[in-house]
mmCIF file of C-alpha atoms in Angstrom:
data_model
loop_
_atom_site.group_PDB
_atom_site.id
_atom_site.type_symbol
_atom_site.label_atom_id
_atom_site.label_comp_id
_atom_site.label_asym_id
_atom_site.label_seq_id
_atom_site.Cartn_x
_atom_site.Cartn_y
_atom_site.Cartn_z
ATOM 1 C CA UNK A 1372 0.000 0.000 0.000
ATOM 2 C CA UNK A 1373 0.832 3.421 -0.048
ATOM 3 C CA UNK A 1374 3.812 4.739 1.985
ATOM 4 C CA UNK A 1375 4.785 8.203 3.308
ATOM 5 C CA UNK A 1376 8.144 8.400 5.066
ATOM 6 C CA UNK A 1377 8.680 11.226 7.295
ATOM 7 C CA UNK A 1378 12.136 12.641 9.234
ATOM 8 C CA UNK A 1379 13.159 13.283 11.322
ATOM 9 C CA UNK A 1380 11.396 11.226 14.142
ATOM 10 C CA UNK A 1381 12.256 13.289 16.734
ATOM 11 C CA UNK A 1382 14.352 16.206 16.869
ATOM 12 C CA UNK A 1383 15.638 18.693 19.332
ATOM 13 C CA UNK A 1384 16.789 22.078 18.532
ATOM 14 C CA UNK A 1385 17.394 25.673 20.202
ATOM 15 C CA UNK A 1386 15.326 28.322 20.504
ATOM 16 C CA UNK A 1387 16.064 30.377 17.269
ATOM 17 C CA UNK A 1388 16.682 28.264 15.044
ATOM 18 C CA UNK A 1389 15.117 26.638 12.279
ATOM 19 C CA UNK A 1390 14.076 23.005 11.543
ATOM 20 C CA UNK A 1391 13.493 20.955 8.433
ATOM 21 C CA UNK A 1392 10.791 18.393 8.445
ATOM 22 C CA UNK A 1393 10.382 16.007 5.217
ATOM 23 C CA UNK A 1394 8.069 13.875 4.132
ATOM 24 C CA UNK A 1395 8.101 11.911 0.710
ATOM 25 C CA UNK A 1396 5.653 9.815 -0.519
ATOM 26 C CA UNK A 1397 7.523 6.424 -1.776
ATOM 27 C CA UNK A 1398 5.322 4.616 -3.668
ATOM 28 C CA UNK A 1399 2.911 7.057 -5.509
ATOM 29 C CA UNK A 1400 2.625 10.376 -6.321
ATOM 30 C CA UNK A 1401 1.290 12.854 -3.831
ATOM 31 C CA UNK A 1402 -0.203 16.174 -5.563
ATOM 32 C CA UNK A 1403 -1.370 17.338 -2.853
ATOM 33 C CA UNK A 1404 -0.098 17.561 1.015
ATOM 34 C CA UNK A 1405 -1.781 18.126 4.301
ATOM 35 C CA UNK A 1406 0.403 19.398 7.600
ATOM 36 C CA UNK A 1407 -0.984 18.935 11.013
ATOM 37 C CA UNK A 1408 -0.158 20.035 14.311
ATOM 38 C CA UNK A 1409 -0.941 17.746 17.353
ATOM 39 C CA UNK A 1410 -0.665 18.805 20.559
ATOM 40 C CA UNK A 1411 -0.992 15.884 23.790
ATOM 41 C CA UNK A 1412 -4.112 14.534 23.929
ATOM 42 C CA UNK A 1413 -5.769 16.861 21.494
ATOM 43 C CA UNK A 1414 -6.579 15.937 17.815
ATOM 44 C CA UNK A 1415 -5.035 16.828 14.531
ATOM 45 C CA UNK A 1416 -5.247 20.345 13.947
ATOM 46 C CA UNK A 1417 -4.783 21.246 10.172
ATOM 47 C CA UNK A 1418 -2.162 23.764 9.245
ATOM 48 C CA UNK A 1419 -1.482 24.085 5.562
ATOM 49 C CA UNK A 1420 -2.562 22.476 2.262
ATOM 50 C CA UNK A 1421 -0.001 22.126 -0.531
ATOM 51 C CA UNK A 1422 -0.468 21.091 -4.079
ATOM 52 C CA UNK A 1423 2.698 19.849 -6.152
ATOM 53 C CA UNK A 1424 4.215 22.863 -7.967
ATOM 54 C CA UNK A 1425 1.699 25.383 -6.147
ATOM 55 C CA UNK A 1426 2.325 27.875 -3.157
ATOM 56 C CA UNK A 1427 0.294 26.213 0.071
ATOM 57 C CA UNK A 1428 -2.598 27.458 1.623
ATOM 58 C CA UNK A 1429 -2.603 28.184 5.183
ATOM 59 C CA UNK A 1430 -5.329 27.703 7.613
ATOM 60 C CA UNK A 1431 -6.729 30.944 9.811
ATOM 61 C CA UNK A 1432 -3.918 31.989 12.437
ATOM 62 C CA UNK A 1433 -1.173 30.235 10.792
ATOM 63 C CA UNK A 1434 1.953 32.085 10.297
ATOM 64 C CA UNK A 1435 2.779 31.223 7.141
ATOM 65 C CA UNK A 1436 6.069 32.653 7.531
ATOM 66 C CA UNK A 1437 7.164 30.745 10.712
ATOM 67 C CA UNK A 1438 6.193 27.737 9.221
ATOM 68 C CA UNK A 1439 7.311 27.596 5.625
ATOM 69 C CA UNK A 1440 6.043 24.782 2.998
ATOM 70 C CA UNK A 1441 7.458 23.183 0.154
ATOM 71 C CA UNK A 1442 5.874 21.123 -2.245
ATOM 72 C CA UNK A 1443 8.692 21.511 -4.948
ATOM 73 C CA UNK A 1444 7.984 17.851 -6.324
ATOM 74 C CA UNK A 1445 5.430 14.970 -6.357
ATOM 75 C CA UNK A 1446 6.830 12.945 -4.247
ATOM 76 C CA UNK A 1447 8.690 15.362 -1.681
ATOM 77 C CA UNK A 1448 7.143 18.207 0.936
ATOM 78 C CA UNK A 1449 9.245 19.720 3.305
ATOM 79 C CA UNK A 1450 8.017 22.028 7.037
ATOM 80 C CA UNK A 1451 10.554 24.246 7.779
ATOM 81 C CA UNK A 1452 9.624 25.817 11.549
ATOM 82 C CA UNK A 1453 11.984 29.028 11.103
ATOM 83 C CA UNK A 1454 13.198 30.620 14.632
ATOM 84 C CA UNK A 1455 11.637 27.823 16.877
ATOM 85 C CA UNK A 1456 10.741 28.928 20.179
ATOM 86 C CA UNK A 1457 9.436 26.517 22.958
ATOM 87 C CA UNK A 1458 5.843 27.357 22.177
ATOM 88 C CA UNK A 1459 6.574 25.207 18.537
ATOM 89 C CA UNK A 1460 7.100 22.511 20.666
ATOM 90 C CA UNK A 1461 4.897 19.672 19.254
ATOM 91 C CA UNK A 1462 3.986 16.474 17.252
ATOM 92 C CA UNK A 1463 3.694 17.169 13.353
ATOM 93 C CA UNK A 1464 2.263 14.890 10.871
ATOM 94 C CA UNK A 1465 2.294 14.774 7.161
ATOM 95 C CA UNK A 1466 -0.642 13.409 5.002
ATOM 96 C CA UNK A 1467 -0.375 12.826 1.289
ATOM 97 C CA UNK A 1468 -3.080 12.146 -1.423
ATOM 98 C CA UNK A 1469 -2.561 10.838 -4.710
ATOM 99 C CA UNK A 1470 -4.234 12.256 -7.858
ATOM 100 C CA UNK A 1471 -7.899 11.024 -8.044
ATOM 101 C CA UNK A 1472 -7.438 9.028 -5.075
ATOM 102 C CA UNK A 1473 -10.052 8.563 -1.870
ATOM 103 C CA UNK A 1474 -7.045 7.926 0.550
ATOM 104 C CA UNK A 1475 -4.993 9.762 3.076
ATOM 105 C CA UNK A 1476 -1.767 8.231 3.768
ATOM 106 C CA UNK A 1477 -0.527 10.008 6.742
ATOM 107 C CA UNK A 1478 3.541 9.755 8.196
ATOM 108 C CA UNK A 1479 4.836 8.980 11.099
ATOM 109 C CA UNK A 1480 4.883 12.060 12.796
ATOM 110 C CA UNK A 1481 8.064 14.484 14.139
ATOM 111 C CA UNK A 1482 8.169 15.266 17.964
ATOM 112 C CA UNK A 1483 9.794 18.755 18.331
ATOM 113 C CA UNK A 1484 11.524 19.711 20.925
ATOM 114 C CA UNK A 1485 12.273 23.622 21.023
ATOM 115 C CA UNK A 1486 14.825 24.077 24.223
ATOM 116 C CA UNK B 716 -18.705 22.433 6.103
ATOM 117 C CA UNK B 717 -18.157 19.786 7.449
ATOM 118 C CA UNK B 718 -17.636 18.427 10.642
ATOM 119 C CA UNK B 719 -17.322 15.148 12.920
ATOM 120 C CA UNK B 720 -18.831 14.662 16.635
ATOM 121 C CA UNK B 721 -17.308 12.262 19.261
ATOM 122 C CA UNK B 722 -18.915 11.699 22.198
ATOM 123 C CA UNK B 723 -16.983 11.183 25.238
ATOM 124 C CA UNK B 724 -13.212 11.155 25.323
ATOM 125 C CA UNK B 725 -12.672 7.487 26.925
ATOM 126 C CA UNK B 726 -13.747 4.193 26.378
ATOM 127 C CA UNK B 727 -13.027 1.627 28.716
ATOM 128 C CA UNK B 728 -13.717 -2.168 28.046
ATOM 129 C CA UNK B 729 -12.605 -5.641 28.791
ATOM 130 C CA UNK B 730 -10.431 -7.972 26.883
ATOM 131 C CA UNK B 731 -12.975 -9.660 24.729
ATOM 132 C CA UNK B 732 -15.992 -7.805 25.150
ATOM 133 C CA UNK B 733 -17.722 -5.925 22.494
ATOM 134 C CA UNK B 734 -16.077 -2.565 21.136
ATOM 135 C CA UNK B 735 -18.499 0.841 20.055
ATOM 136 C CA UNK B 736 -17.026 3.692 19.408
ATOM 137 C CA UNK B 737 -19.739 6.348 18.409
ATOM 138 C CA UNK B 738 -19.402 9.160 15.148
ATOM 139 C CA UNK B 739 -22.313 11.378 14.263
ATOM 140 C CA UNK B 740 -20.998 13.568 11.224
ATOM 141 C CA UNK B 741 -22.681 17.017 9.263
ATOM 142 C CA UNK B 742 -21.684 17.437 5.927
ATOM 143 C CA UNK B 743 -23.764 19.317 2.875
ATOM 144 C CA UNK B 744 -22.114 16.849 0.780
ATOM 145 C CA UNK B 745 -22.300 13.558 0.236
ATOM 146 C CA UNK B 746 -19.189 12.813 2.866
ATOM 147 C CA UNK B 747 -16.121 10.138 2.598
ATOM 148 C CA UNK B 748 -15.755 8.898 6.453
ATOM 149 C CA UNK B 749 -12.509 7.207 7.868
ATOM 150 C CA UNK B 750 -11.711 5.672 11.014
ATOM 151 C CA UNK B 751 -7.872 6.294 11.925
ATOM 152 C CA UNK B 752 -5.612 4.607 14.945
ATOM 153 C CA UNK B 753 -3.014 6.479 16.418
ATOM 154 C CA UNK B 754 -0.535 4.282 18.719
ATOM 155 C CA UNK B 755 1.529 7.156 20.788
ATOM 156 C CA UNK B 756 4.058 8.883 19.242
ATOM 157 C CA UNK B 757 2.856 7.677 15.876
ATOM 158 C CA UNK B 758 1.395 8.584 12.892
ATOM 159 C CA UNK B 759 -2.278 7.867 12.039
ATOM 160 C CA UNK B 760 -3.599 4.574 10.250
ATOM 161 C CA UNK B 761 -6.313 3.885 8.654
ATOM 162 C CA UNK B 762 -8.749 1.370 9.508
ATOM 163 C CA UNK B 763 -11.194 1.576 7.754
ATOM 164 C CA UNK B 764 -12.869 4.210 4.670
ATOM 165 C CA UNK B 765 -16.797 4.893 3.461
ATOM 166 C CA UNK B 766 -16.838 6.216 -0.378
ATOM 167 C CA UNK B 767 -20.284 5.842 -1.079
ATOM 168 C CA UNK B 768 -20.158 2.362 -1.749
ATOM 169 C CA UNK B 769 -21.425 -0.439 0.923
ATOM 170 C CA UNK B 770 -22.655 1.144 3.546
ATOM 171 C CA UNK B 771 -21.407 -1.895 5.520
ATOM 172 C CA UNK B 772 -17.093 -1.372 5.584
ATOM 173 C CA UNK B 773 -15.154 -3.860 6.773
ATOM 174 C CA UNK B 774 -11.082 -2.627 7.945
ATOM 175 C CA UNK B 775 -8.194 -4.250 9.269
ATOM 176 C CA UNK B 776 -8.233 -5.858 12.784
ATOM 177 C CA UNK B 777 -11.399 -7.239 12.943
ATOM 178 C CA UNK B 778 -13.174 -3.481 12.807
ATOM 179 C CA UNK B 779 -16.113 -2.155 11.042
ATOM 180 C CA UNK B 780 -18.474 0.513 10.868
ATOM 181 C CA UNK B 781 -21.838 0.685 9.232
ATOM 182 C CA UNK B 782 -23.289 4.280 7.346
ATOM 183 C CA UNK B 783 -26.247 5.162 8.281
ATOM 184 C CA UNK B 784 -27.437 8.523 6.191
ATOM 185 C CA UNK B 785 -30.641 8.670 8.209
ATOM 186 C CA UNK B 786 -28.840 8.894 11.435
ATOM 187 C CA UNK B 787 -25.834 10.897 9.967
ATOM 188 C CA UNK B 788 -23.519 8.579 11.860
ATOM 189 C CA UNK B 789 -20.337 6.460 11.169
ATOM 190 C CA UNK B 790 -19.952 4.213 14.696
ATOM 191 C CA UNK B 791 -17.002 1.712 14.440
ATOM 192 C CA UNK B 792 -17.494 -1.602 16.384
ATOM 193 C CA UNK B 793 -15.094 -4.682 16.902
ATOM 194 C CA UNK B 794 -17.018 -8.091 18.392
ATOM 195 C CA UNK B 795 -14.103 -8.923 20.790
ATOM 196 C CA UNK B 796 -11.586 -6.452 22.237
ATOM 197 C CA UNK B 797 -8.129 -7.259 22.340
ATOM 198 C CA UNK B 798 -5.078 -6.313 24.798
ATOM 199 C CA UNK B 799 -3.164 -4.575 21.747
ATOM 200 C CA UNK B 800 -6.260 -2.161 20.614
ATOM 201 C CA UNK B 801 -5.601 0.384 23.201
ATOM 202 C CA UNK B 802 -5.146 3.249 21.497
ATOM 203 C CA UNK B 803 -6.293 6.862 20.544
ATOM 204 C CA UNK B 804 -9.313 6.274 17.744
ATOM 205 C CA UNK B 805 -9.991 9.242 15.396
ATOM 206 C CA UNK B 806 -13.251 9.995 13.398
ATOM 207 C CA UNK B 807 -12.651 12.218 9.756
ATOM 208 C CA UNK B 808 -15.549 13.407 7.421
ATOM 209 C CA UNK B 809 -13.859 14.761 3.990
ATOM 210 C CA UNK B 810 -15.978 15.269 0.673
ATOM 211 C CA UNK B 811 -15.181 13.907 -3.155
ATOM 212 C CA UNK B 812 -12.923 17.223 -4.392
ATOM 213 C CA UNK B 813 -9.196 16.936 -4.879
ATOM 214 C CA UNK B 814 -7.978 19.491 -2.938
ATOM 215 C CA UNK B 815 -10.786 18.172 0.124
ATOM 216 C CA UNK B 816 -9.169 18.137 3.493
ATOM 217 C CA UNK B 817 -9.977 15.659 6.567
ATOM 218 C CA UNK B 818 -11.881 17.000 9.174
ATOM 219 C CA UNK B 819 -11.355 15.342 12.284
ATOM 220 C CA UNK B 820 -13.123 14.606 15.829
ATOM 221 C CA UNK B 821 -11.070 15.073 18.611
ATOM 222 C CA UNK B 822 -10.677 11.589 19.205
ATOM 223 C CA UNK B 823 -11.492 8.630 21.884
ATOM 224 C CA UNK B 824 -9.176 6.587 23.546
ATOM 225 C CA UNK B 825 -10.214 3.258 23.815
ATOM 226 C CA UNK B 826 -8.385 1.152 27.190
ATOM 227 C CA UNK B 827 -8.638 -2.741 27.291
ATOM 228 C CA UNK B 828 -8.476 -4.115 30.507
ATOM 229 C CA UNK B 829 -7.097 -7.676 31.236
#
Protein backbone atom coordinates (compact mmCIF):
# COMPACT_ATOMS: atom_id res chain seq x y z
CA UNK A 1 0.00 0.00 0.00
CA UNK A 2 0.83 3.42 -0.05
CA UNK A 3 3.81 4.74 1.99
CA UNK A 4 4.79 8.20 3.31
CA UNK A 5 8.14 8.40 5.07
CA UNK A 6 8.68 11.23 7.30
CA UNK A 7 12.14 12.64 9.23
CA UNK A 8 13.16 13.28 11.32
CA UNK A 9 11.40 11.23 14.14
CA UNK A 10 12.26 13.29 16.73
CA UNK A 11 14.35 16.21 16.87
CA UNK A 12 15.64 18.69 19.33
CA UNK A 13 16.79 22.08 18.53
CA UNK A 14 17.39 25.67 20.20
CA UNK A 15 15.33 28.32 20.50
CA UNK A 16 16.06 30.38 17.27
CA UNK A 17 16.68 28.26 15.04
CA UNK A 18 15.12 26.64 12.28
CA UNK A 19 14.08 23.00 11.54
CA UNK A 20 13.49 20.95 8.43
CA UNK A 21 10.79 18.39 8.45
CA UNK A 22 10.38 16.01 5.22
CA UNK A 23 8.07 13.88 4.13
CA UNK A 24 8.10 11.91 0.71
CA UNK A 25 5.65 9.81 -0.52
CA UNK A 26 7.52 6.42 -1.78
CA UNK A 27 5.32 4.62 -3.67
CA UNK A 28 2.91 7.06 -5.51
CA UNK A 29 2.63 10.38 -6.32
CA UNK A 30 1.29 12.85 -3.83
CA UNK A 31 -0.20 16.17 -5.56
CA UNK A 32 -1.37 17.34 -2.85
CA UNK A 33 -0.10 17.56 1.02
CA UNK A 34 -1.78 18.13 4.30
CA UNK A 35 0.40 19.40 7.60
CA UNK A 36 -0.98 18.93 11.01
CA UNK A 37 -0.16 20.04 14.31
CA UNK A 38 -0.94 17.75 17.35
CA UNK A 39 -0.66 18.80 20.56
CA UNK A 40 -0.99 15.88 23.79
CA UNK A 41 -4.11 14.53 23.93
CA UNK A 42 -5.77 16.86 21.49
CA UNK A 43 -6.58 15.94 17.81
CA UNK A 44 -5.03 16.83 14.53
CA UNK A 45 -5.25 20.35 13.95
CA UNK A 46 -4.78 21.25 10.17
CA UNK A 47 -2.16 23.76 9.25
CA UNK A 48 -1.48 24.09 5.56
CA UNK A 49 -2.56 22.48 2.26
CA UNK A 50 0.00 22.13 -0.53
CA UNK A 51 -0.47 21.09 -4.08
CA UNK A 52 2.70 19.85 -6.15
CA UNK A 53 4.21 22.86 -7.97
CA UNK A 54 1.70 25.38 -6.15
CA UNK A 55 2.32 27.88 -3.16
CA UNK A 56 0.29 26.21 0.07
CA UNK A 57 -2.60 27.46 1.62
CA UNK A 58 -2.60 28.18 5.18
CA UNK A 59 -5.33 27.70 7.61
CA UNK A 60 -6.73 30.94 9.81
CA UNK A 61 -3.92 31.99 12.44
CA UNK A 62 -1.17 30.24 10.79
CA UNK A 63 1.95 32.09 10.30
CA UNK A 64 2.78 31.22 7.14
CA UNK A 65 6.07 32.65 7.53
CA UNK A 66 7.16 30.74 10.71
CA UNK A 67 6.19 27.74 9.22
CA UNK A 68 7.31 27.60 5.62
CA UNK A 69 6.04 24.78 3.00
CA UNK A 70 7.46 23.18 0.15
CA UNK A 71 5.87 21.12 -2.25
CA UNK A 72 8.69 21.51 -4.95
CA UNK A 73 7.98 17.85 -6.32
CA UNK A 74 5.43 14.97 -6.36
CA UNK A 75 6.83 12.94 -4.25
CA UNK A 76 8.69 15.36 -1.68
CA UNK A 77 7.14 18.21 0.94
CA UNK A 78 9.24 19.72 3.30
CA UNK A 79 8.02 22.03 7.04
CA UNK A 80 10.55 24.25 7.78
CA UNK A 81 9.62 25.82 11.55
CA UNK A 82 11.98 29.03 11.10
CA UNK A 83 13.20 30.62 14.63
CA UNK A 84 11.64 27.82 16.88
CA UNK A 85 10.74 28.93 20.18
CA UNK A 86 9.44 26.52 22.96
CA UNK A 87 5.84 27.36 22.18
CA UNK A 88 6.57 25.21 18.54
CA UNK A 89 7.10 22.51 20.67
CA UNK A 90 4.90 19.67 19.25
CA UNK A 91 3.99 16.47 17.25
CA UNK A 92 3.69 17.17 13.35
CA UNK A 93 2.26 14.89 10.87
CA UNK A 94 2.29 14.77 7.16
CA UNK A 95 -0.64 13.41 5.00
CA UNK A 96 -0.38 12.83 1.29
CA UNK A 97 -3.08 12.15 -1.42
CA UNK A 98 -2.56 10.84 -4.71
CA UNK A 99 -4.23 12.26 -7.86
CA UNK A 100 -7.90 11.02 -8.04
CA UNK A 101 -7.44 9.03 -5.08
CA UNK A 102 -10.05 8.56 -1.87
CA UNK A 103 -7.04 7.93 0.55
CA UNK A 104 -4.99 9.76 3.08
CA UNK A 105 -1.77 8.23 3.77
CA UNK A 106 -0.53 10.01 6.74
CA UNK A 107 3.54 9.75 8.20
CA UNK A 108 4.84 8.98 11.10
CA UNK A 109 4.88 12.06 12.80
CA UNK A 110 8.06 14.48 14.14
CA UNK A 111 8.17 15.27 17.96
CA UNK A 112 9.79 18.76 18.33
CA UNK A 113 11.52 19.71 20.92
CA UNK A 114 12.27 23.62 21.02
CA UNK A 115 14.82 24.08 24.22
CA UNK B 1 -18.71 22.43 6.10
CA UNK B 2 -18.16 19.79 7.45
CA UNK B 3 -17.64 18.43 10.64
CA UNK B 4 -17.32 15.15 12.92
CA UNK B 5 -18.83 14.66 16.64
CA UNK B 6 -17.31 12.26 19.26
CA UNK B 7 -18.92 11.70 22.20
CA UNK B 8 -16.98 11.18 25.24
CA UNK B 9 -13.21 11.15 25.32
CA UNK B 10 -12.67 7.49 26.93
CA UNK B 11 -13.75 4.19 26.38
CA UNK B 12 -13.03 1.63 28.72
CA UNK B 13 -13.72 -2.17 28.05
CA UNK B 14 -12.60 -5.64 28.79
CA UNK B 15 -10.43 -7.97 26.88
CA UNK B 16 -12.98 -9.66 24.73
CA UNK B 17 -15.99 -7.80 25.15
CA UNK B 18 -17.72 -5.93 22.49
CA UNK B 19 -16.08 -2.56 21.14
CA UNK B 20 -18.50 0.84 20.06
CA UNK B 21 -17.03 3.69 19.41
CA UNK B 22 -19.74 6.35 18.41
CA UNK B 23 -19.40 9.16 15.15
CA UNK B 24 -22.31 11.38 14.26
CA UNK B 25 -21.00 13.57 11.22
CA UNK B 26 -22.68 17.02 9.26
CA UNK B 27 -21.68 17.44 5.93
CA UNK B 28 -23.76 19.32 2.88
CA UNK B 29 -22.11 16.85 0.78
CA UNK B 30 -22.30 13.56 0.24
CA UNK B 31 -19.19 12.81 2.87
CA UNK B 32 -16.12 10.14 2.60
CA UNK B 33 -15.75 8.90 6.45
CA UNK B 34 -12.51 7.21 7.87
CA UNK B 35 -11.71 5.67 11.01
CA UNK B 36 -7.87 6.29 11.93
CA UNK B 37 -5.61 4.61 14.94
CA UNK B 38 -3.01 6.48 16.42
CA UNK B 39 -0.54 4.28 18.72
CA UNK B 40 1.53 7.16 20.79
CA UNK B 41 4.06 8.88 19.24
CA UNK B 42 2.86 7.68 15.88
CA UNK B 43 1.40 8.58 12.89
CA UNK B 44 -2.28 7.87 12.04
CA UNK B 45 -3.60 4.57 10.25
CA UNK B 46 -6.31 3.89 8.65
CA UNK B 47 -8.75 1.37 9.51
CA UNK B 48 -11.19 1.58 7.75
CA UNK B 49 -12.87 4.21 4.67
CA UNK B 50 -16.80 4.89 3.46
CA UNK B 51 -16.84 6.22 -0.38
CA UNK B 52 -20.28 5.84 -1.08
CA UNK B 53 -20.16 2.36 -1.75
CA UNK B 54 -21.43 -0.44 0.92
CA UNK B 55 -22.66 1.14 3.55
CA UNK B 56 -21.41 -1.90 5.52
CA UNK B 57 -17.09 -1.37 5.58
CA UNK B 58 -15.15 -3.86 6.77
CA UNK B 59 -11.08 -2.63 7.95
CA UNK B 60 -8.19 -4.25 9.27
CA UNK B 61 -8.23 -5.86 12.78
CA UNK B 62 -11.40 -7.24 12.94
CA UNK B 63 -13.17 -3.48 12.81
CA UNK B 64 -16.11 -2.16 11.04
CA UNK B 65 -18.47 0.51 10.87
CA UNK B 66 -21.84 0.68 9.23
CA UNK B 67 -23.29 4.28 7.35
CA UNK B 68 -26.25 5.16 8.28
CA UNK B 69 -27.44 8.52 6.19
CA UNK B 70 -30.64 8.67 8.21
CA UNK B 71 -28.84 8.89 11.44
CA UNK B 72 -25.83 10.90 9.97
CA UNK B 73 -23.52 8.58 11.86
CA UNK B 74 -20.34 6.46 11.17
CA UNK B 75 -19.95 4.21 14.70
CA UNK B 76 -17.00 1.71 14.44
CA UNK B 77 -17.49 -1.60 16.38
CA UNK B 78 -15.09 -4.68 16.90
CA UNK B 79 -17.02 -8.09 18.39
CA UNK B 80 -14.10 -8.92 20.79
CA UNK B 81 -11.59 -6.45 22.24
CA UNK B 82 -8.13 -7.26 22.34
CA UNK B 83 -5.08 -6.31 24.80
CA UNK B 84 -3.16 -4.57 21.75
CA UNK B 85 -6.26 -2.16 20.61
CA UNK B 86 -5.60 0.38 23.20
CA UNK B 87 -5.15 3.25 21.50
CA UNK B 88 -6.29 6.86 20.54
CA UNK B 89 -9.31 6.27 17.74
CA UNK B 90 -9.99 9.24 15.40
CA UNK B 91 -13.25 10.00 13.40
CA UNK B 92 -12.65 12.22 9.76
CA UNK B 93 -15.55 13.41 7.42
CA UNK B 94 -13.86 14.76 3.99
CA UNK B 95 -15.98 15.27 0.67
CA UNK B 96 -15.18 13.91 -3.15
CA UNK B 97 -12.92 17.22 -4.39
CA UNK B 98 -9.20 16.94 -4.88
CA UNK B 99 -7.98 19.49 -2.94
CA UNK B 100 -10.79 18.17 0.12
CA UNK B 101 -9.17 18.14 3.49
CA UNK B 102 -9.98 15.66 6.57
CA UNK B 103 -11.88 17.00 9.17
CA UNK B 104 -11.36 15.34 12.28
CA UNK B 105 -13.12 14.61 15.83
CA UNK B 106 -11.07 15.07 18.61
CA UNK B 107 -10.68 11.59 19.20
CA UNK B 108 -11.49 8.63 21.88
CA UNK B 109 -9.18 6.59 23.55
CA UNK B 110 -10.21 3.26 23.82
CA UNK B 111 -8.39 1.15 27.19
CA UNK B 112 -8.64 -2.74 27.29
CA UNK B 113 -8.48 -4.11 30.51
CA UNK B 114 -7.10 -7.68 31.24
Amino acid sequence: GAVVSQHPSRVICKSGTSVKIECRSLDFQATTMFWYRQFPKQSLMLMATSNEGSKATYEQGVEKDKFLINHASLTLSTLTVTSAHPEDSSFYICSARERGGYGYTFGSGTRLTVV
Amino acid sequence: AQSVTQLGSHVSVSEGALVLLRCNYSSSVPPYLFWYVQYPNQGLQLLLKYTSAATLVKGINGFEAEFKKSETSFHLTKPSAHMSDAAEYFCAVSDAGANSKLTFGKGITLSVRP
